[in-house]
CSV table of C-alpha atoms in Angstrom, one decimal:
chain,number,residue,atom,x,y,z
M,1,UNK,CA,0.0,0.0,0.0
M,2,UNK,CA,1.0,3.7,-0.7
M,3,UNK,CA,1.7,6.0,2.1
M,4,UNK,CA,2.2,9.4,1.9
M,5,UNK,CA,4.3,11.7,5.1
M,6,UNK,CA,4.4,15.2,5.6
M,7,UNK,CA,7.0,15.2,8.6
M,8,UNK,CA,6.4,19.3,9.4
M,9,UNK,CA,3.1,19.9,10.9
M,10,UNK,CA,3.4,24.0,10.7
M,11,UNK,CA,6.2,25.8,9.9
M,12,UNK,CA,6.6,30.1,8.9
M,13,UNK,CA,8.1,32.1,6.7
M,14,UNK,CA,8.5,36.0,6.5
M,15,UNK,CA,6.7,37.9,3.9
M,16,UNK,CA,9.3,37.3,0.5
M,17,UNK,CA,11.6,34.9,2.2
M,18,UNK,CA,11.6,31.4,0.4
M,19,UNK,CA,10.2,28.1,1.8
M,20,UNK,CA,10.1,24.2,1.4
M,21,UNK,CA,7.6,22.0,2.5
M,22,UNK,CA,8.6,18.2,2.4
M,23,UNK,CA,7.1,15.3,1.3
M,24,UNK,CA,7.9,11.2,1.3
M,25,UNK,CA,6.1,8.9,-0.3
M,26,UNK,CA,6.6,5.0,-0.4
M,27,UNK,CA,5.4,2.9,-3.1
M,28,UNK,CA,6.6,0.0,-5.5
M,29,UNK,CA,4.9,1.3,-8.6
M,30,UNK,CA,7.0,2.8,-11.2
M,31,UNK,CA,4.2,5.0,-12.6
M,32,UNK,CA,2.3,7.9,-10.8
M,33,UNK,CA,1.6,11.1,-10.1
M,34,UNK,CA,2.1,13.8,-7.3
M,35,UNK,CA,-0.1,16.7,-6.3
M,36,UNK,CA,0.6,19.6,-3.8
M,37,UNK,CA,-2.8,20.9,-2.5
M,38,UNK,CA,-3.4,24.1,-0.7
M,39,UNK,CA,-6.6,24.6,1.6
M,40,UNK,CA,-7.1,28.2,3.1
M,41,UNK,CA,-8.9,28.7,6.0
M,42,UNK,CA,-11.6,29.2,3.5
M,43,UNK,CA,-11.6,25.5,3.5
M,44,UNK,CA,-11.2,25.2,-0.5
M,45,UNK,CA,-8.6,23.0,-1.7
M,46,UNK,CA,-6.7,24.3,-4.3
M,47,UNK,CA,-4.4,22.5,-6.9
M,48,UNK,CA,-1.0,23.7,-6.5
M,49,UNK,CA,1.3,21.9,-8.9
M,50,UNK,CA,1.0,18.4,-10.5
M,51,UNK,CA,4.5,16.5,-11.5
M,52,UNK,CA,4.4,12.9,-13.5
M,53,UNK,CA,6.7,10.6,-12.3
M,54,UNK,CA,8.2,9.4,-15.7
M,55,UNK,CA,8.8,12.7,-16.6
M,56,UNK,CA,12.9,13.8,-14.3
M,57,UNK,CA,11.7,17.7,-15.2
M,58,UNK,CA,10.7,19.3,-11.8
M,59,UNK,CA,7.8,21.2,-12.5
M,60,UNK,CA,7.2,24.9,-11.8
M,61,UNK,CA,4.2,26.7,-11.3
M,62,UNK,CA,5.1,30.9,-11.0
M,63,UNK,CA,6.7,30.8,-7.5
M,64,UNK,CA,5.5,27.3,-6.8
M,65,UNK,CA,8.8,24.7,-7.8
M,66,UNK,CA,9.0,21.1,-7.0
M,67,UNK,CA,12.1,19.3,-6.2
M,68,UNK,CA,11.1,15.6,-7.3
M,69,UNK,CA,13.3,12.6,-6.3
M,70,UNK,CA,12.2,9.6,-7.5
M,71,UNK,CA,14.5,7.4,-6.8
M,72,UNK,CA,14.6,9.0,-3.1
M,73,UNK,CA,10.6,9.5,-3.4
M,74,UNK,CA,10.9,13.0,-2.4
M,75,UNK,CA,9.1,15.9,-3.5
M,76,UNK,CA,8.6,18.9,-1.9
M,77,UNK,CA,7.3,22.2,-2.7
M,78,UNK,CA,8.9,25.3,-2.7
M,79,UNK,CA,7.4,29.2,-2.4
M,80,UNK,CA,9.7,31.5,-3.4
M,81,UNK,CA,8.9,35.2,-2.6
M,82,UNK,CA,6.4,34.4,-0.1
M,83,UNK,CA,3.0,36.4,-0.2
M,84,UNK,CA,0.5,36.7,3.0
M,85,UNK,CA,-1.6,34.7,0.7
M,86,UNK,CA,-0.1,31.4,0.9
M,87,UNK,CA,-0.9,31.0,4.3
M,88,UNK,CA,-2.7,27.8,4.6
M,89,UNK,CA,-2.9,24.3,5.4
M,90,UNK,CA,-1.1,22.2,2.5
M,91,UNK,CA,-1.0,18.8,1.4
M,92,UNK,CA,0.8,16.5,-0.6
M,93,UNK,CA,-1.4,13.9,-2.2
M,94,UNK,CA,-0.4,10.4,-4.6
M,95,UNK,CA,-2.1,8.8,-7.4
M,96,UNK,CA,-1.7,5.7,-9.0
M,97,UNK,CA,-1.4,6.1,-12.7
M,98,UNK,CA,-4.0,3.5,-13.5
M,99,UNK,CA,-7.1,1.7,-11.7
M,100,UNK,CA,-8.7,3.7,-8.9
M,101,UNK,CA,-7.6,7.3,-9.6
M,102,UNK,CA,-7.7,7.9,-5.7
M,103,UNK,CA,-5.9,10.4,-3.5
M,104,UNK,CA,-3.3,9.2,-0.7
M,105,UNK,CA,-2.8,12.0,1.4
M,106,UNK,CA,-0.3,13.3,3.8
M,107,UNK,CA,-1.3,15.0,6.9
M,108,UNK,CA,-0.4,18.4,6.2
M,109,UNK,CA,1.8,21.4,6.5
M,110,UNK,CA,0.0,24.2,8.7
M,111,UNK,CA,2.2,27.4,6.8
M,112,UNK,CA,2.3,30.9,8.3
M,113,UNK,CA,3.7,33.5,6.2
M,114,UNK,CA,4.4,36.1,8.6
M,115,UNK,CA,4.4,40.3,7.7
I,1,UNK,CA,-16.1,29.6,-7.1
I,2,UNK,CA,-14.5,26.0,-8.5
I,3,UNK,CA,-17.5,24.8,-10.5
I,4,UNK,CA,-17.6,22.1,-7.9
I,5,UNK,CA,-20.9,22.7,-6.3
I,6,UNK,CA,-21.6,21.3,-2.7
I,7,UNK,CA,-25.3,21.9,-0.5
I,8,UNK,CA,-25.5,21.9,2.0
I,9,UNK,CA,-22.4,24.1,3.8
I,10,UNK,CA,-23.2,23.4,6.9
I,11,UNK,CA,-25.1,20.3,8.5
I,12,UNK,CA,-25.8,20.1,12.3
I,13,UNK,CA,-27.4,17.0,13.1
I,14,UNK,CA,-28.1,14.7,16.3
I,15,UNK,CA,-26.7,11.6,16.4
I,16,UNK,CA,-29.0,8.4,15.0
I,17,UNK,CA,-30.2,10.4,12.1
I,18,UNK,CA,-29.4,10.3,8.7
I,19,UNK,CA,-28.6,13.2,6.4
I,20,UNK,CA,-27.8,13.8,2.7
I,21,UNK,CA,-25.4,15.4,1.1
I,22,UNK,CA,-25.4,16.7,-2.3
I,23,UNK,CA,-22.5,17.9,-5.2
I,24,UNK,CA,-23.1,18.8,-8.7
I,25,UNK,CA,-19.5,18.4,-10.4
I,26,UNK,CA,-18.2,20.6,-12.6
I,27,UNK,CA,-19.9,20.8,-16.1
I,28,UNK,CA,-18.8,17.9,-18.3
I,29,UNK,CA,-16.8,16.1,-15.9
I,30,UNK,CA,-18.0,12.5,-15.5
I,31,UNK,CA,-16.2,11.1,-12.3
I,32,UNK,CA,-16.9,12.1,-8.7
I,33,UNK,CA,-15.1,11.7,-6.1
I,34,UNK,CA,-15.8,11.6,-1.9
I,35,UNK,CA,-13.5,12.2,0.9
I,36,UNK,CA,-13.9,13.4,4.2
I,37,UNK,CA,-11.4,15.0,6.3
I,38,UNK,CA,-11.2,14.8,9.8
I,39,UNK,CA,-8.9,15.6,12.5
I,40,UNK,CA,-8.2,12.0,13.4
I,41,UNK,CA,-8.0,10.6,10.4
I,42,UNK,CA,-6.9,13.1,7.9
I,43,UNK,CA,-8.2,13.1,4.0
I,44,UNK,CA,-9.6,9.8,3.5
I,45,UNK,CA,-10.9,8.5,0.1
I,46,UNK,CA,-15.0,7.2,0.4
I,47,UNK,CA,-15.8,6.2,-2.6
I,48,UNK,CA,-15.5,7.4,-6.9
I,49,UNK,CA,-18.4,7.1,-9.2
I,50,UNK,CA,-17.7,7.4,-13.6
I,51,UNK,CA,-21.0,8.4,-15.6
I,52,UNK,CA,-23.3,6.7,-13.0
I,53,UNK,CA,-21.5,3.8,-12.1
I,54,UNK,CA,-19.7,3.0,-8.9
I,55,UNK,CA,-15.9,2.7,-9.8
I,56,UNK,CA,-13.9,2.2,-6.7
I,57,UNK,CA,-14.4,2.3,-2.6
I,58,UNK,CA,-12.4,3.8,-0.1
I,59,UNK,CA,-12.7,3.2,3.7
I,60,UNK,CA,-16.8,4.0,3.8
I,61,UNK,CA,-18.6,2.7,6.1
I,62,UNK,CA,-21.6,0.3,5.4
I,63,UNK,CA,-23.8,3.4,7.3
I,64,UNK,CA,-22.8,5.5,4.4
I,65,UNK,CA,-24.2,5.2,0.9
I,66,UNK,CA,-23.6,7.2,-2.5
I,67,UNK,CA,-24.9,7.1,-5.7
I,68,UNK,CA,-24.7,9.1,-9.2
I,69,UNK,CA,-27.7,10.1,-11.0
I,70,UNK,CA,-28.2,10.3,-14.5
I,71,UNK,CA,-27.8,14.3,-14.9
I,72,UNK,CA,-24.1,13.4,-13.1
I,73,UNK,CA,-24.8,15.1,-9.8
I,74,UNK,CA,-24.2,13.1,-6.4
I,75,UNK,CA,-25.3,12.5,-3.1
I,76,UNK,CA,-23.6,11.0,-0.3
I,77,UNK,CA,-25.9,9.9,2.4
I,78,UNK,CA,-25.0,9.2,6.2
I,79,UNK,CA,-27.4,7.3,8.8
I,80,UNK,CA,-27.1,6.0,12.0
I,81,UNK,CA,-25.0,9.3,12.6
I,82,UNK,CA,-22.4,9.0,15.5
I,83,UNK,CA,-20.2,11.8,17.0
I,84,UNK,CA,-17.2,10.4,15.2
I,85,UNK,CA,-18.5,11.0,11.9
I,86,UNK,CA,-18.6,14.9,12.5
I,87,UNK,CA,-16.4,16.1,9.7
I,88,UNK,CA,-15.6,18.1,6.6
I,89,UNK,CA,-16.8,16.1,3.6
I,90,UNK,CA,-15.7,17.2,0.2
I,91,UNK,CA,-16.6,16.1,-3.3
I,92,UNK,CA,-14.5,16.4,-6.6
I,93,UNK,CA,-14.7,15.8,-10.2
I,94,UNK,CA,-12.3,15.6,-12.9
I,95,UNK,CA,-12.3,15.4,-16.6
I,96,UNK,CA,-8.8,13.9,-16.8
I,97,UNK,CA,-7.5,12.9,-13.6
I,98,UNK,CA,-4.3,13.2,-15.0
I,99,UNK,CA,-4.4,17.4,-14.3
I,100,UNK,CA,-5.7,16.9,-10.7
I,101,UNK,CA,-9.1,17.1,-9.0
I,102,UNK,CA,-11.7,20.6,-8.8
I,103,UNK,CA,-12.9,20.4,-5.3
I,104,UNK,CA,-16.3,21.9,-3.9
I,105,UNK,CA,-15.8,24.2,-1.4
I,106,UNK,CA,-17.2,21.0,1.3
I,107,UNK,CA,-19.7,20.3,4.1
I,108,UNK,CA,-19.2,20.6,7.5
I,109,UNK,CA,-20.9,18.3,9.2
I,110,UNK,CA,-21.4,18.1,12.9
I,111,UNK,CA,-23.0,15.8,14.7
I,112,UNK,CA,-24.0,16.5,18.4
């Protein structure tokens, strides 16, 4: 079975400063896909960035990056020039490539972006 | 607004009872998708409907039911309510999977 840790509960950054949330993931398939999810205390969760295992690119989304390691099944998410906006609980999710199309979720990374 | 629509917001209910909850998806999208999230246990996966049919089940409980009608929207119903089952439940759709979920904003369900 897939699991799916998120070993910071909360962290904070100041206002433009530059953050990384981590992520681990364990599974024995070769093909999948990675999320980061963002829910504001507005409760709405909000696609972040998406990366495709097969592909080694690290995808980038404006000041959203990923730093994907497959072979180390790493991939967090870093904010670069952080905005007061980006507070908010966020979560890392996996999918299978194939069959049920469901979410394995971590358990979140309370961040604070402090003024 | 996502185009994920979920009614009702909030849901206070005693426990025993049985409510229903409802989500239209977002236009076109055939899959839908339920999870709640709850202090304890996180974002869990219930259950996925495709077009009507029931594709794939999560860790639902046999006190919790779904089901896709034909115009693709879905309702998630709970009886036999217990305190444990107070939680945020959201629904989401997809048109390819492959680009990530649109969730509804969720409802927040709290029984007392």
């Amino acid at each position: 079975a897939q699991t799916v840790t998120q070993s910071q509960p909360e962290m904070s950054v100041q206002e433009a400063e530059t953050v990384t949330l981590s992520c681990t993931y364990d599974t024995s398939e070769n093909n999948y896909y990675l999320f980061w999810y963002k829910q504001p205390p507005s409760r709405q969760m909000i696609l972040v960035i998406r990366q495709e295992a097969y592909k080694q690119q690290n995808a980038t989304e404006n000041r959203f990056s990923v730093n994907f390691q497959k072979a180390a099944k790493s991939f967090s998410l870093k904010i670069s020039d952080s905005q007061l906006g980006d507070t908010a609980m966020y979560f890392c999710a996996f999918m299978m490539a194939s069959g049920t199309y469901k979410y394995i979720f971590g358990t979140g990374t309370r961040l604070k972006v402090l003024a | 607004d996502s185009g994920v629509t979920q009614t009702p917001k909030h849901l206070i209910t005693a426990t025993g009872q049985r409510v229903t909850l409802r989500c239209s998806p977002r236009s076109g999208d055939l899959s839908v998708y339920w999870y709640q999230q709850s202090l304890d246990q996180g974002l869990q996966f219930l259950i996925q409907y495709y077009n009507g049919e029931e594709r794939a089940k999560g860790n639902i409980l046999e006190r919790f039911s779904a089901q896709q009608f034909p115009d693709l929207h879905s309702e998630l119903n709970l009886s036999s309510l217990e305190l444990g089952d107070s939680a945020l439940y959201f629904c989401a759709s997809s048109a390819d999977v492959y680009y990530g979920y649109t969730f509804g904003s969720g409802t927040r369900l709290t029984v007392v």
